[in-house]
Amino acid sequence: MTEEARATWLYAVTTATRDAGGGTPPGLTGVAGEPVRLVENAGLAAVVGSVPLADFGEEPLRAHLEDLPWLERAARAHHRVIGRAAGYGQVIPLRFATIYHDDGRVRTMLRERRDDLTDTLARVAGRTEWGVKAYVDPRAFLPDPGDEEGSGGDTPGTAYLLRRRAQRDDKETAHLRATERAEEIHTALTALAAASAAHPPQDARLAAYEGWMVLNNSYLVPDDRTEQFTAAVTELGERYPDVDLELSGPWPPYSFTAPPEREEAS
């Protein structure tokens, strides 16, 4: 019977090699239900799994990425492996669908990028990623009612245009005020973090929130400042009751590493 062709799916790079007492949790499986293992070289280890090309080659993978239920299941499995691997040592999380032709190519990548990967691991060592989102109700930041709509002598058409202009100006003012509040929060949190990364606001239809998301940032926090950082988020939420703060984490440092580029498997 012909053995099924496979490629190597990468989850993370770590210094936790078997010789150093590291490894992967027994029984851990990946995106294809495959056993997760280590590929080692140059003092580093890649957390990988062997996936069938029939499902994970270029063309079938492109089709899978259009299948939202499949994509959600696979993404959860990918991040589950990274999270479990992080319990065994510092990791560089690799982006979803980082695929190499075989283990030999992975070993070559570890050797060729050893200095860059080692520097990245050192930069995030002893630090963990935390996410902070801030939501506001735009009405809380509207300016006080004034007399911008004009005088009683305006014609109906002029009065309508003045009202529309006032509404537009009020919305711009509210957004500016909310953004300034978000900057105050960001400045306070940055003082406790080793680095920060800003992300675009999530689509309200997909993330199911109302109002405006005015902050969607990640913070790389030294582990000895974790309690101080999480307490600061709570205190800022109490200081600014017109802002709803959402804290998530701890996470592996997804936002603070530059993973290797995906290699097409064929």
Short mmCIF file of C-alpha atoms in Angstrom, two decimals:
data_model
loop_
_atom_site.label_atom_id
_atom_site.label_comp_id
_atom_site.label_asym_id
_atom_site.label_seq_id
_atom_site.Cartn_x
_atom_site.Cartn_y
_atom_site.Cartn_z
CA MET A 1 0.00 0.00 0.00
CA THR A 2 1.37 3.42 -0.98
CA GLU A 3 2.04 5.67 1.98
CA GLU A 4 -0.03 8.86 1.97
CA ALA A 5 1.97 11.95 1.00
CA ARG A 6 2.38 14.36 3.87
CA ALA A 7 3.77 17.81 4.62
CA THR A 8 4.95 19.36 7.88
CA TRP A 9 2.65 21.87 9.62
CA LEU A 10 4.46 24.23 12.01
CA TYR A 11 2.89 25.46 15.23
CA ALA A 12 5.72 27.14 17.11
CA VAL A 13 9.46 27.41 17.60
CA THR A 14 10.86 26.88 21.08
CA THR A 15 14.07 26.35 23.00
CA ALA A 16 12.40 23.54 24.95
CA THR A 17 14.20 20.64 23.24
CA ARG A 18 14.04 17.09 24.53
CA ASP A 19 17.65 17.28 25.72
CA ALA A 20 16.72 20.33 27.82
CA GLY A 21 13.86 18.44 29.45
CA GLY A 22 11.21 20.01 27.26
CA GLY A 23 8.88 18.55 24.71
CA THR A 24 5.18 18.45 23.96
CA PRO A 25 2.32 17.13 26.10
CA PRO A 26 1.68 13.41 25.58
CA GLY A 27 -1.31 12.71 23.38
CA LEU A 28 -1.53 16.25 21.97
CA THR A 29 -2.95 16.33 18.45
CA GLY A 30 -3.05 19.05 15.83
CA VAL A 31 -5.14 20.41 12.97
CA ALA A 32 -5.45 17.06 11.21
CA GLY A 33 -5.74 15.01 14.39
CA GLU A 34 -2.07 14.13 13.93
CA PRO A 35 0.33 13.58 16.85
CA VAL A 36 2.33 16.70 17.64
CA ARG A 37 6.10 16.29 17.90
CA LEU A 38 9.41 18.17 17.83
CA VAL A 39 11.84 18.70 14.96
CA GLU A 40 15.18 19.86 16.38
CA ASN A 41 18.24 21.59 14.98
CA ALA A 42 20.76 24.26 15.97
CA GLY A 43 19.65 24.27 19.60
CA LEU A 44 16.04 25.03 18.68
CA ALA A 45 12.93 22.94 18.23
CA ALA A 46 9.93 23.35 15.96
CA VAL A 47 6.60 22.05 17.26
CA VAL A 48 5.12 20.30 14.23
CA GLY A 49 2.68 17.75 12.93
CA SER A 50 2.55 15.71 9.71
CA VAL A 51 -0.57 16.55 7.70
CA PRO A 52 -1.87 14.84 4.53
CA LEU A 53 -1.30 16.74 1.30
CA ALA A 54 -4.70 15.52 0.12
CA ASP A 55 -6.20 17.99 2.61
CA PHE A 56 -3.36 20.44 3.20
CA GLY A 57 -1.72 20.86 -0.18
CA GLU A 58 -2.01 24.26 -1.83
CA GLU A 59 -5.28 23.68 -3.69
CA PRO A 60 -7.24 21.73 -1.04
CA LEU A 61 -6.05 24.10 1.67
CA ARG A 62 -7.26 27.09 -0.33
CA ALA A 63 -10.69 25.46 -0.55
CA HIS A 64 -10.70 24.68 3.19
CA LEU A 65 -9.93 28.32 4.03
CA GLU A 66 -13.27 29.24 2.42
CA ASP A 67 -15.08 26.73 4.66
CA LEU A 68 -15.76 28.68 7.86
CA PRO A 69 -16.67 25.69 10.11
CA TRP A 70 -13.50 23.87 9.01
CA LEU A 71 -11.42 27.02 9.45
CA GLU A 72 -12.75 27.60 12.96
CA ARG A 73 -12.00 24.02 14.03
CA ALA A 74 -8.52 24.07 12.54
CA ALA A 75 -7.68 27.49 14.00
CA ARG A 76 -8.76 26.33 17.45
CA ALA A 77 -6.58 23.23 17.14
CA HIS A 78 -3.62 25.32 15.94
CA HIS A 79 -3.83 27.73 18.86
CA ARG A 80 -4.49 24.93 21.34
CA VAL A 81 -1.19 23.32 20.39
CA ILE A 82 0.65 26.62 20.76
CA GLY A 83 -0.91 27.23 24.16
CA ARG A 84 0.01 23.76 25.41
CA ALA A 85 3.55 24.05 24.04
CA ALA A 86 3.94 27.38 25.85
CA GLY A 87 3.51 25.48 29.10
CA TYR A 88 6.76 23.65 28.35
CA GLY A 89 8.91 26.70 27.58
CA GLN A 90 9.05 30.03 25.76
CA VAL A 91 7.61 29.82 22.26
CA ILE A 92 7.42 31.81 19.06
CA PRO A 93 3.86 31.17 17.78
CA LEU A 94 3.74 30.61 14.03
CA ARG A 95 0.92 31.87 11.89
CA PHE A 96 -1.86 29.54 10.87
CA ALA A 97 -1.04 27.45 7.76
CA THR A 98 2.76 27.67 8.01
CA ILE A 99 3.57 24.53 6.04
CA TYR A 100 6.91 23.08 4.94
CA HIS A 101 7.53 20.33 2.42
CA ASP A 102 9.13 18.02 4.98
CA ASP A 103 11.05 17.88 8.26
CA GLY A 104 14.35 18.45 6.46
CA ARG A 105 13.16 21.86 5.27
CA VAL A 106 12.16 22.70 8.84
CA ARG A 107 15.63 21.78 10.11
CA THR A 108 17.16 23.98 7.42
CA MET A 109 14.95 26.89 8.47
CA LEU A 110 15.97 26.47 12.13
CA ARG A 111 19.63 26.50 11.16
CA GLU A 112 19.41 29.43 8.74
CA ARG A 113 17.28 31.57 11.05
CA ARG A 114 18.88 30.51 14.31
CA ASP A 115 20.18 33.98 15.26
CA ASP A 116 16.89 35.72 14.46
CA LEU A 117 14.79 33.10 16.24
CA THR A 118 17.11 33.03 19.26
CA ASP A 119 16.95 36.84 19.55
CA THR A 120 13.16 36.75 19.34
CA LEU A 121 12.91 34.09 22.02
CA ALA A 122 15.19 36.13 24.27
CA ARG A 123 13.09 39.27 23.67
CA VAL A 124 9.85 37.63 24.80
CA ALA A 125 11.34 35.45 27.56
CA GLY A 126 9.66 36.01 30.90
CA ARG A 127 6.95 38.09 29.22
CA THR A 128 3.38 37.30 28.29
CA GLU A 129 0.88 38.89 25.92
CA TRP A 130 -2.31 40.49 27.26
CA GLY A 131 -5.08 42.01 25.17
CA VAL A 132 -7.09 45.10 26.08
CA LYS A 133 -10.15 46.32 24.19
CA ALA A 134 -12.07 49.51 24.95
CA TYR A 135 -15.69 50.14 23.94
CA VAL A 136 -17.68 53.35 24.26
CA ASP A 137 -21.23 54.52 23.74
CA PRO A 138 -20.83 57.47 21.32
CA ARG A 139 -23.64 59.35 23.10
CA ALA A 140 -21.49 59.63 26.22
CA PHE A 141 -18.98 61.75 24.31
CA LEU A 142 -21.34 64.08 22.45
CA PRO A 143 -20.87 67.82 23.12
CA ASP A 144 -23.41 69.62 25.25
CA PRO A 145 -26.45 70.86 23.28
CA GLY A 146 -25.92 74.33 21.89
CA ASP A 147 -27.46 76.74 19.44
CA GLU A 148 -25.61 75.48 16.39
CA GLU A 149 -28.81 74.84 14.45
CA GLY A 150 -29.24 78.48 13.53
CA SER A 151 -31.84 81.11 14.21
CA GLY A 152 -35.58 80.85 13.92
CA GLY A 153 -35.41 82.91 10.71
CA ASP A 154 -33.76 80.12 8.73
CA THR A 155 -35.74 78.58 5.91
CA PRO A 156 -36.74 74.89 6.35
CA GLY A 157 -34.07 73.84 3.84
CA THR A 158 -31.36 75.86 5.56
CA ALA A 159 -32.42 74.60 8.98
CA TYR A 160 -32.23 71.01 7.75
CA LEU A 161 -28.73 71.47 6.34
CA LEU A 162 -27.60 73.14 9.56
CA ARG A 163 -28.96 70.25 11.62
CA ARG A 164 -27.17 67.71 9.42
CA ARG A 165 -23.91 69.65 9.69
CA ALA A 166 -24.30 69.90 13.46
CA GLN A 167 -24.92 66.15 13.71
CA ARG A 168 -21.82 65.44 11.62
CA ASP A 169 -19.71 67.85 13.68
CA ASP A 170 -21.03 66.36 16.92
CA LYS A 171 -20.11 62.85 15.78
CA GLU A 172 -16.59 63.97 14.88
CA THR A 173 -16.24 65.69 18.25
CA ALA A 174 -17.48 62.59 20.08
CA HIS A 175 -15.04 60.36 18.21
CA LEU A 176 -12.15 62.71 18.98
CA ARG A 177 -13.02 62.75 22.68
CA ALA A 178 -13.37 58.96 22.81
CA THR A 179 -10.06 58.52 21.01
CA GLU A 180 -8.33 60.86 23.44
CA ARG A 181 -9.71 58.80 26.33
CA ALA A 182 -8.39 55.63 24.71
CA GLU A 183 -4.97 57.24 24.36
CA GLU A 184 -4.94 58.07 28.07
CA ILE A 185 -5.67 54.43 28.86
CA HIS A 186 -3.04 53.21 26.41
CA THR A 187 -0.40 55.53 27.85
CA ALA A 188 -1.05 54.25 31.37
CA LEU A 189 -0.81 50.59 30.28
CA THR A 190 2.26 51.14 28.11
CA ALA A 191 4.15 52.31 31.19
CA LEU A 192 3.77 48.77 32.62
CA ALA A 193 4.54 46.84 29.43
CA ALA A 194 7.75 46.00 27.62
CA ALA A 195 6.06 46.59 24.24
CA SER A 196 2.64 47.17 22.73
CA ALA A 197 0.97 46.44 19.41
CA ALA A 198 -2.10 48.19 18.01
CA HIS A 199 -4.70 46.23 16.03
CA PRO A 200 -7.56 47.55 13.89
CA PRO A 201 -10.99 47.66 15.53
CA GLN A 202 -12.92 44.43 15.03
CA ASP A 203 -16.00 44.42 12.83
CA ALA A 204 -18.94 45.07 15.15
CA ARG A 205 -21.09 42.58 13.24
CA LEU A 206 -18.59 39.79 13.78
CA ALA A 207 -17.46 40.69 17.31
CA ALA A 208 -21.05 41.42 18.46
CA TYR A 209 -20.56 44.68 20.30
CA GLU A 210 -22.43 47.99 20.24
CA GLY A 211 -20.97 51.47 20.00
CA TRP A 212 -17.35 52.10 19.05
CA MET A 213 -14.27 50.00 19.73
CA VAL A 214 -11.66 52.70 20.38
CA LEU A 215 -8.83 50.46 21.59
CA ASN A 216 -7.75 47.01 20.44
CA ASN A 217 -4.18 46.58 21.64
CA SER A 218 -1.84 43.86 22.80
CA TYR A 219 0.73 44.40 25.55
CA LEU A 220 3.85 42.35 26.20
CA VAL A 221 3.96 42.34 29.99
CA PRO A 222 6.86 41.11 32.15
CA ASP A 223 5.59 38.23 34.25
CA ASP A 224 6.58 40.00 37.47
CA ARG A 225 4.23 42.87 36.53
CA THR A 226 1.20 40.72 35.74
CA GLU A 227 -0.72 41.60 38.89
CA GLN A 228 0.15 45.28 38.55
CA PHE A 229 -0.96 45.32 34.90
CA THR A 230 -4.28 43.54 35.47
CA ALA A 231 -4.99 45.75 38.50
CA ALA A 232 -4.28 48.81 36.36
CA VAL A 233 -6.91 47.72 33.82
CA THR A 234 -9.44 47.36 36.63
CA GLU A 235 -8.51 50.76 38.10
CA LEU A 236 -8.74 52.49 34.70
CA GLY A 237 -12.18 50.98 34.17
CA GLU A 238 -13.30 52.47 37.48
CA ARG A 239 -11.68 55.83 36.73
CA TYR A 240 -13.39 56.07 33.33
CA PRO A 241 -16.93 54.69 33.73
CA ASP A 242 -17.79 55.92 30.22
CA VAL A 243 -15.39 53.29 28.80
CA ASP A 244 -15.96 49.54 28.94
CA LEU A 245 -12.58 47.79 29.20
CA GLU A 246 -12.11 44.12 28.30
CA LEU A 247 -8.97 42.26 29.36
CA SER A 248 -7.93 38.95 27.78
CA GLY A 249 -4.97 36.68 28.36
CA PRO A 250 -2.48 35.52 29.21
CA TRP A 251 -1.48 34.51 25.68
CA PRO A 252 1.69 33.34 23.98
CA PRO A 253 3.33 36.40 22.37
CA TYR A 254 1.45 36.27 19.05
CA SER A 255 1.78 40.00 18.40
CA PHE A 256 5.47 40.33 19.18
CA THR A 257 7.20 37.72 17.04
CA ALA A 258 7.96 37.57 13.33
CA PRO A 259 7.37 33.96 12.24
CA PRO A 260 8.98 32.34 9.20
CA GLU A 261 7.12 32.70 5.94
CA ARG A 262 4.97 29.81 4.77
CA GLU A 263 6.60 27.46 2.29
CA GLU A 264 4.28 25.94 -0.26
CA ALA A 265 4.08 22.17 0.10
CA SER A 266 3.65 20.21 -3.09
#
